[in-house]
Amino acid sequence: MNKIFMVGGGKGGVGKTTVSMALVDALLEKGEQVVLVESDDSNPDAYKALNGIVPCEICNMDDEAGYIKLGNIIEANSKACIVVNTAARATAGLVQNGGIISDVAKELKRDIVMLWPINRQRDSLELLNDFVENGQGYTAIYAVLNTYFGDPKKFARFHASKLKTRITGFLEFPELNDLVADKLVDNRLALSNADAKLQIAERSALRRYREAAKQAFEAVYG
């Protein structure tokens, strides 16, 4: 597998970094080579946690130059899965300059998969809808129902929307316990190297979360 996984979202706080880190973890468990690209250069949490676990790059995607750099990273890592954790501010750039990445992927015969975490609010769906209408060259687009914001059944606005029929599919992303999540963030830990900082019950909760996340991602591997 050498897919390009973009993690979008269009707004802060919907779980892009959490999804990116869990996806890297799941891909490593499958034995894949992985490169993380962090586009949030002002607050590169995923980079800080995963640097040293996998090859990591910081790539500002606010303008065309960032997409050229990203294209070069993709070309240089032809056998690796690329996971791109996008900043909330990057949505306009994904639309305006995303054709560069589409051209790179097409020439290299690689799939681009968008994972778009959402909460239960209307603006979250509107941002995804705008992206679906304007995004370029994506093999698949998945909504990620972040259950931090409630049981999947509570995403009624998404389930009742026409948008649900316009995307490839959706996945139900598990919630990580707040106590464990806080320790990961405070200590800049990846999911795979957190055990030493956790107590027994916290390690158990993390293992359950990692397994649930892996199962959720099975739909996007193709």
C-alpha atoms as a PDB file:
ATOM      1  CA  MET A   1       0.000   0.000   0.000  1.00  0.00           C
ATOM      2  CA  ASN A   2       1.328   3.449  -0.864  1.00  0.00           C
ATOM      3  CA  LYS A   3      -1.755   5.612  -0.544  1.00  0.00           C
ATOM      4  CA  ILE A   4      -1.743   9.314   0.234  1.00  0.00           C
ATOM      5  CA  PHE A   5      -4.022  10.023   3.188  1.00  0.00           C
ATOM      6  CA  MET A   6      -5.094  13.625   3.674  1.00  0.00           C
ATOM      7  CA  VAL A   7      -6.738  14.437   7.011  1.00  0.00           C
ATOM      8  CA  GLY A   8      -8.886  17.534   6.585  1.00  0.00           C
ATOM      9  CA  GLY A   9     -11.682  19.065   8.585  1.00  0.00           C
ATOM     10  CA  GLY A  10     -11.799  22.756   7.827  1.00  0.00           C
ATOM     11  CA  LYS A  11     -12.009  23.891  11.446  1.00  0.00           C
ATOM     12  CA  GLY A  12     -10.076  23.519  14.651  1.00  0.00           C
ATOM     13  CA  GLY A  13     -11.019  21.052  17.349  1.00  0.00           C
ATOM     14  CA  VAL A  14     -12.697  18.356  15.241  1.00  0.00           C
ATOM     15  CA  GLY A  15      -9.903  15.822  15.833  1.00  0.00           C
ATOM     16  CA  LYS A  16      -7.593  16.032  12.821  1.00  0.00           C
ATOM     17  CA  THR A  17      -4.401  15.492  14.823  1.00  0.00           C
ATOM     18  CA  THR A  18      -5.946  12.629  16.808  1.00  0.00           C
ATOM     19  CA  VAL A  19      -7.102  10.918  13.609  1.00  0.00           C
ATOM     20  CA  SER A  20      -3.711  11.433  11.948  1.00  0.00           C
ATOM     21  CA  MET A  21      -1.837   9.929  14.884  1.00  0.00           C
ATOM     22  CA  ALA A  22      -4.199   6.965  15.112  1.00  0.00           C
ATOM     23  CA  LEU A  23      -3.921   6.377  11.355  1.00  0.00           C
ATOM     24  CA  VAL A  24      -0.120   6.356  11.520  1.00  0.00           C
ATOM     25  CA  ASP A  25      -0.343   3.882  14.399  1.00  0.00           C
ATOM     26  CA  ALA A  26      -2.738   1.618  12.503  1.00  0.00           C
ATOM     27  CA  LEU A  27      -0.610   1.654   9.347  1.00  0.00           C
ATOM     28  CA  LEU A  28       2.535   0.784  11.294  1.00  0.00           C
ATOM     29  CA  GLU A  29       0.688  -2.135  12.894  1.00  0.00           C
ATOM     30  CA  LYS A  30      -0.082  -3.377   9.375  1.00  0.00           C
ATOM     31  CA  GLY A  31       3.635  -3.296   8.586  1.00  0.00           C
ATOM     32  CA  GLU A  32       3.447  -0.311   6.247  1.00  0.00           C
ATOM     33  CA  GLN A  33       6.124   2.313   5.740  1.00  0.00           C
ATOM     34  CA  VAL A  34       4.716   5.678   6.799  1.00  0.00           C
ATOM     35  CA  VAL A  35       5.733   9.305   6.406  1.00  0.00           C
ATOM     36  CA  LEU A  36       3.900  11.984   8.388  1.00  0.00           C
ATOM     37  CA  VAL A  37       3.541  15.452   6.901  1.00  0.00           C
ATOM     38  CA  GLU A  38       2.451  18.100   9.414  1.00  0.00           C
ATOM     39  CA  SER A  39       1.032  21.254   7.863  1.00  0.00           C
ATOM     40  CA  ASP A  40       0.200  23.048  11.118  1.00  0.00           C
ATOM     41  CA  ASP A  41       3.585  24.694  11.562  1.00  0.00           C
ATOM     42  CA  SER A  42       2.297  26.965  14.344  1.00  0.00           C
ATOM     43  CA  ASN A  43       1.228  24.044  16.569  1.00  0.00           C
ATOM     44  CA  PRO A  44       2.782  20.847  15.174  1.00  0.00           C
ATOM     45  CA  ASP A  45       1.499  18.397  17.798  1.00  0.00           C
ATOM     46  CA  ALA A  46       1.527  15.358  15.511  1.00  0.00           C
ATOM     47  CA  TYR A  47       5.071  16.141  14.390  1.00  0.00           C
ATOM     48  CA  LYS A  48       6.314  16.464  17.970  1.00  0.00           C
ATOM     49  CA  ALA A  49       4.709  13.176  19.005  1.00  0.00           C
ATOM     50  CA  LEU A  50       5.709  11.096  15.978  1.00  0.00           C
ATOM     51  CA  ASN A  51       9.129  12.496  15.081  1.00  0.00           C
ATOM     52  CA  GLY A  52      11.527   9.635  15.759  1.00  0.00           C
ATOM     53  CA  ILE A  53       8.762   7.046  15.353  1.00  0.00           C
ATOM     54  CA  VAL A  54       8.328   7.640  11.614  1.00  0.00           C
ATOM     55  CA  PRO A  55       9.940  10.083   9.168  1.00  0.00           C
ATOM     56  CA  CYS A  56       8.244  13.452   9.669  1.00  0.00           C
ATOM     57  CA  GLU A  57       8.134  16.654   7.658  1.00  0.00           C
ATOM     58  CA  ILE A  58       6.654  20.074   8.384  1.00  0.00           C
ATOM     59  CA  CYS A  59       5.098  21.603   5.289  1.00  0.00           C
ATOM     60  CA  ASN A  60       3.189  24.897   5.363  1.00  0.00           C
ATOM     61  CA  MET A  61       0.282  24.427   2.937  1.00  0.00           C
ATOM     62  CA  ASP A  62      -0.957  27.991   2.889  1.00  0.00           C
ATOM     63  CA  ASP A  63       0.292  28.642  -0.635  1.00  0.00           C
ATOM     64  CA  GLU A  64       1.457  26.961  -3.827  1.00  0.00           C
ATOM     65  CA  ALA A  65       5.027  26.517  -2.603  1.00  0.00           C
ATOM     66  CA  GLY A  66       3.826  24.208   0.154  1.00  0.00           C
ATOM     67  CA  TYR A  67       2.041  21.976  -2.333  1.00  0.00           C
ATOM     68  CA  ILE A  68       5.129  21.763  -4.495  1.00  0.00           C
ATOM     69  CA  LYS A  69       7.108  20.721  -1.397  1.00  0.00           C
ATOM     70  CA  LEU A  70       4.440  18.169  -0.500  1.00  0.00           C
ATOM     71  CA  GLY A  71       4.489  16.807  -4.052  1.00  0.00           C
ATOM     72  CA  ASN A  72       8.252  16.389  -3.814  1.00  0.00           C
ATOM     73  CA  ILE A  73       7.903  14.540  -0.495  1.00  0.00           C
ATOM     74  CA  ILE A  74       5.356  12.191  -2.070  1.00  0.00           C
ATOM     75  CA  GLU A  75       7.603  11.544  -5.062  1.00  0.00           C
ATOM     76  CA  ALA A  76      10.643  10.898  -2.848  1.00  0.00           C
ATOM     77  CA  ASN A  77       8.749   8.335  -0.755  1.00  0.00           C
ATOM     78  CA  SER A  78       7.180   6.237  -3.470  1.00  0.00           C
ATOM     79  CA  LYS A  79       6.809   3.089  -1.354  1.00  0.00           C
ATOM     80  CA  ALA A  80       5.477   4.704   1.808  1.00  0.00           C
ATOM     81  CA  CYS A  81       2.005   5.692   2.886  1.00  0.00           C
ATOM     82  CA  ILE A  82       1.857   9.458   3.294  1.00  0.00           C
ATOM     83  CA  VAL A  83      -0.311  10.846   6.106  1.00  0.00           C
ATOM     84  CA  VAL A  84      -0.894  14.594   5.829  1.00  0.00           C
ATOM     85  CA  ASN A  85      -2.270  16.295   8.940  1.00  0.00           C
ATOM     86  CA  THR A  86      -3.720  19.555   7.641  1.00  0.00           C
ATOM     87  CA  ALA A  87      -4.185  22.740   9.617  1.00  0.00           C
ATOM     88  CA  ALA A  88      -7.707  24.156   9.875  1.00  0.00           C
ATOM     89  CA  ARG A  89      -6.616  27.119   7.787  1.00  0.00           C
ATOM     90  CA  ALA A  90      -5.463  24.840   4.946  1.00  0.00           C
ATOM     91  CA  THR A  91      -8.890  24.141   3.435  1.00  0.00           C
ATOM     92  CA  ALA A  92      -8.759  27.008   0.952  1.00  0.00           C
ATOM     93  CA  GLY A  93      -5.315  25.876  -0.133  1.00  0.00           C
ATOM     94  CA  LEU A  94      -6.506  22.295  -0.546  1.00  0.00           C
ATOM     95  CA  VAL A  95      -9.038  23.558  -3.066  1.00  0.00           C
ATOM     96  CA  GLN A  96      -6.886  26.168  -4.789  1.00  0.00           C
ATOM     97  CA  ASN A  97      -3.628  24.214  -5.034  1.00  0.00           C
ATOM     98  CA  GLY A  98      -4.741  20.634  -4.575  1.00  0.00           C
ATOM     99  CA  GLY A  99      -4.495  20.042  -8.308  1.00  0.00           C
ATOM    100  CA  ILE A 100      -0.722  19.914  -7.909  1.00  0.00           C
ATOM    101  CA  ILE A 101      -1.006  16.931  -5.573  1.00  0.00           C
ATOM    102  CA  SER A 102      -3.587  15.353  -7.858  1.00  0.00           C
ATOM    103  CA  ASP A 103      -1.168  15.623 -10.792  1.00  0.00           C
ATOM    104  CA  VAL A 104       1.645  14.090  -8.745  1.00  0.00           C
ATOM    105  CA  ALA A 105      -0.576  11.224  -7.595  1.00  0.00           C
ATOM    106  CA  LYS A 106      -1.888  10.597 -11.095  1.00  0.00           C
ATOM    107  CA  GLU A 107       1.587  10.439 -12.633  1.00  0.00           C
ATOM    108  CA  LEU A 108       2.829   8.156  -9.857  1.00  0.00           C
ATOM    109  CA  LYS A 109      -0.369   6.057 -10.038  1.00  0.00           C
ATOM    110  CA  ARG A 110      -1.146   6.625  -6.368  1.00  0.00           C
ATOM    111  CA  ASP A 111      -4.541   7.038  -4.713  1.00  0.00           C
ATOM    112  CA  ILE A 112      -5.415  10.099  -2.620  1.00  0.00           C
ATOM    113  CA  VAL A 113      -7.858   9.427   0.200  1.00  0.00           C
ATOM    114  CA  MET A 114      -9.414  12.264   2.197  1.00  0.00           C
ATOM    115  CA  LEU A 115     -10.442  11.608   5.797  1.00  0.00           C
ATOM    116  CA  TRP A 116     -12.583  14.502   7.043  1.00  0.00           C
ATOM    117  CA  PRO A 117     -13.351  14.479  10.797  1.00  0.00           C
ATOM    118  CA  ILE A 118     -16.659  16.084  11.692  1.00  0.00           C
ATOM    119  CA  ASN A 119     -18.540  17.010  14.823  1.00  0.00           C
ATOM    120  CA  ARG A 120     -22.341  17.223  15.028  1.00  0.00           C
ATOM    121  CA  GLN A 121     -22.631  20.890  14.097  1.00  0.00           C
ATOM    122  CA  ARG A 122     -23.976  22.315  10.845  1.00  0.00           C
ATOM    123  CA  ASP A 123     -20.821  24.267   9.972  1.00  0.00           C
ATOM    124  CA  SER A 124     -18.762  21.069  10.087  1.00  0.00           C
ATOM    125  CA  LEU A 125     -20.998  19.514   7.429  1.00  0.00           C
ATOM    126  CA  GLU A 126     -21.030  22.711   5.371  1.00  0.00           C
ATOM    127  CA  LEU A 127     -17.231  22.746   5.242  1.00  0.00           C
ATOM    128  CA  LEU A 128     -17.176  19.120   4.093  1.00  0.00           C
ATOM    129  CA  ASN A 129     -19.856  19.845   1.501  1.00  0.00           C
ATOM    130  CA  ASP A 130     -17.817  22.761   0.130  1.00  0.00           C
ATOM    131  CA  PHE A 131     -14.781  20.525  -0.110  1.00  0.00           C
ATOM    132  CA  VAL A 132     -16.710  17.767  -1.899  1.00  0.00           C
ATOM    133  CA  GLU A 133     -17.899  20.315  -4.466  1.00  0.00           C
ATOM    134  CA  ASN A 134     -14.458  21.828  -5.062  1.00  0.00           C
ATOM    135  CA  GLY A 135     -11.787  19.265  -4.167  1.00  0.00           C
ATOM    136  CA  GLN A 136      -9.700  17.858  -7.008  1.00  0.00           C
ATOM    137  CA  GLY A 137      -8.536  14.367  -7.856  1.00  0.00           C
ATOM    138  CA  TYR A 138      -9.466  12.412  -4.733  1.00  0.00           C
ATOM    139  CA  THR A 139      -9.917   8.681  -5.122  1.00  0.00           C
ATOM    140  CA  ALA A 140     -12.156   8.570  -2.059  1.00  0.00           C
ATOM    141  CA  ILE A 141     -13.582  10.974   0.537  1.00  0.00           C
ATOM    142  CA  TYR A 142     -14.678   9.674   3.936  1.00  0.00           C
ATOM    143  CA  ALA A 143     -16.411  11.540   6.731  1.00  0.00           C
ATOM    144  CA  VAL A 144     -14.955  10.616  10.110  1.00  0.00           C
ATOM    145  CA  LEU A 145     -17.620  10.727  12.813  1.00  0.00           C
ATOM    146  CA  ASN A 146     -15.565  11.625  15.861  1.00  0.00           C
ATOM    147  CA  THR A 147     -17.447  10.005  18.727  1.00  0.00           C
ATOM    148  CA  TYR A 148     -15.747  12.350  21.177  1.00  0.00           C
ATOM    149  CA  PHE A 149     -18.761  14.488  20.256  1.00  0.00           C
ATOM    150  CA  GLY A 150     -21.279  11.753  21.048  1.00  0.00           C
ATOM    151  CA  ASP A 151     -22.616   8.370  20.044  1.00  0.00           C
ATOM    152  CA  PRO A 152     -22.709   7.822  16.249  1.00  0.00           C
ATOM    153  CA  LYS A 153     -26.511   7.824  16.381  1.00  0.00           C
ATOM    154  CA  LYS A 154     -26.364  11.437  17.570  1.00  0.00           C
ATOM    155  CA  PHE A 155     -24.867  12.521  14.241  1.00  0.00           C
ATOM    156  CA  ALA A 156     -28.429  12.815  12.986  1.00  0.00           C
ATOM    157  CA  ARG A 157     -27.745  15.882  10.854  1.00  0.00           C
ATOM    158  CA  PHE A 158     -25.085  13.981   8.900  1.00  0.00           C
ATOM    159  CA  HIS A 159     -27.149  10.796   8.534  1.00  0.00           C
ATOM    160  CA  ALA A 160     -30.131  12.772   7.210  1.00  0.00           C
ATOM    161  CA  SER A 161     -28.103  14.849   4.754  1.00  0.00           C
ATOM    162  CA  LYS A 162     -27.686  14.491   1.000  1.00  0.00           C
ATOM    163  CA  LEU A 163     -23.974  14.904   1.657  1.00  0.00           C
ATOM    164  CA  LYS A 164     -23.885  11.365   3.044  1.00  0.00           C
ATOM    165  CA  THR A 165     -24.766  10.042  -0.415  1.00  0.00           C
ATOM    166  CA  ARG A 166     -22.128  12.177  -2.170  1.00  0.00           C
ATOM    167  CA  ILE A 167     -19.076  10.852  -0.375  1.00  0.00           C
ATOM    168  CA  THR A 168     -17.412   7.447  -0.525  1.00  0.00           C
ATOM    169  CA  GLY A 169     -18.460   6.532   2.988  1.00  0.00           C
ATOM    170  CA  PHE A 170     -17.984   7.268   6.644  1.00  0.00           C
ATOM    171  CA  LEU A 171     -16.314   5.701   9.623  1.00  0.00           C
ATOM    172  CA  GLU A 172     -17.072   5.860  13.326  1.00  0.00           C
ATOM    173  CA  PHE A 173     -13.915   6.979  15.100  1.00  0.00           C
ATOM    174  CA  PRO A 174     -13.553   5.938  18.765  1.00  0.00           C
ATOM    175  CA  GLU A 175     -13.201   8.310  21.690  1.00  0.00           C
ATOM    176  CA  LEU A 176      -9.994   8.251  23.714  1.00  0.00           C
ATOM    177  CA  ASN A 177     -10.441   8.688  27.460  1.00  0.00           C
ATOM    178  CA  ASP A 178      -9.608  12.250  28.539  1.00  0.00           C
ATOM    179  CA  LEU A 179      -7.108  11.164  31.215  1.00  0.00           C
ATOM    180  CA  VAL A 180      -5.128   9.164  28.673  1.00  0.00           C
ATOM    181  CA  ALA A 181      -5.447  11.786  25.963  1.00  0.00           C
ATOM    182  CA  ASP A 182      -4.145  14.489  28.303  1.00  0.00           C
ATOM    183  CA  LYS A 183      -1.073  12.422  29.159  1.00  0.00           C
ATOM    184  CA  LEU A 184      -0.334  11.819  25.477  1.00  0.00           C
ATOM    185  CA  VAL A 185      -0.572  15.528  24.697  1.00  0.00           C
ATOM    186  CA  ASP A 186       1.323  16.692  27.790  1.00  0.00           C
ATOM    187  CA  ASN A 187       4.205  14.297  27.143  1.00  0.00           C
ATOM    188  CA  ARG A 188       4.178  14.538  23.297  1.00  0.00           C
ATOM    189  CA  LEU A 189       3.686  10.778  23.023  1.00  0.00           C
ATOM    190  CA  ALA A 190       2.770   8.597  20.076  1.00  0.00           C
ATOM    191  CA  LEU A 191       0.214   5.857  20.671  1.00  0.00           C
ATOM    192  CA  SER A 192       2.896   3.214  20.277  1.00  0.00           C
ATOM    193  CA  ASN A 193       5.292   4.537  22.930  1.00  0.00           C
ATOM    194  CA  ALA A 194       2.917   5.777  25.629  1.00  0.00           C
ATOM    195  CA  ASP A 195       2.834   2.734  27.932  1.00  0.00           C
ATOM    196  CA  ALA A 196       5.810   3.809  30.057  1.00  0.00           C
ATOM    197  CA  LYS A 197       3.982   6.994  31.055  1.00  0.00           C
ATOM    198  CA  LEU A 198       0.645   5.320  31.813  1.00  0.00           C
ATOM    199  CA  GLN A 199      -0.745   3.350  34.716  1.00  0.00           C
ATOM    200  CA  ILE A 200      -2.194  -0.124  34.233  1.00  0.00           C
ATOM    201  CA  ALA A 201      -5.828   0.919  33.727  1.00  0.00           C
ATOM    202  CA  GLU A 202      -4.761   3.725  31.396  1.00  0.00           C
ATOM    203  CA  ARG A 203      -2.713   1.290  29.323  1.00  0.00           C
ATOM    204  CA  SER A 204      -5.747  -0.962  29.074  1.00  0.00           C
ATOM    205  CA  ALA A 205      -7.919   1.929  27.880  1.00  0.00           C
ATOM    206  CA  LEU A 206      -5.288   2.919  25.319  1.00  0.00           C
ATOM    207  CA  ARG A 207      -5.043  -0.636  23.968  1.00  0.00           C
ATOM    208  CA  ARG A 208      -8.816  -0.784  23.522  1.00  0.00           C
ATOM    209  CA  TYR A 209      -8.793   2.584  21.764  1.00  0.00           C
ATOM    210  CA  ARG A 210      -5.995   1.578  19.402  1.00  0.00           C
ATOM    211  CA  GLU A 211      -7.797  -1.623  18.459  1.00  0.00           C
ATOM    212  CA  ALA A 212     -11.068   0.230  17.838  1.00  0.00           C
ATOM    213  CA  ALA A 213      -9.279   2.799  15.688  1.00  0.00           C
ATOM    214  CA  LYS A 214      -7.606   0.074  13.613  1.00  0.00           C
ATOM    215  CA  GLN A 215     -10.966  -1.547  12.985  1.00  0.00           C
ATOM    216  CA  ALA A 216     -12.489   1.795  11.970  1.00  0.00           C
ATOM    217  CA  PHE A 217      -9.738   2.446   9.428  1.00  0.00           C
ATOM    218  CA  GLU A 218     -10.159  -0.917   7.677  1.00  0.00           C
ATOM    219  CA  ALA A 219     -12.776   0.652   5.417  1.00  0.00           C
ATOM    220  CA  VAL A 220     -10.350   3.184   3.955  1.00  0.00           C
ATOM    221  CA  TYR A 221      -7.452   0.925   2.988  1.00  0.00           C
ATOM    222  CA  GLY A 222      -9.122  -0.412  -0.165  1.00  0.00           C
END
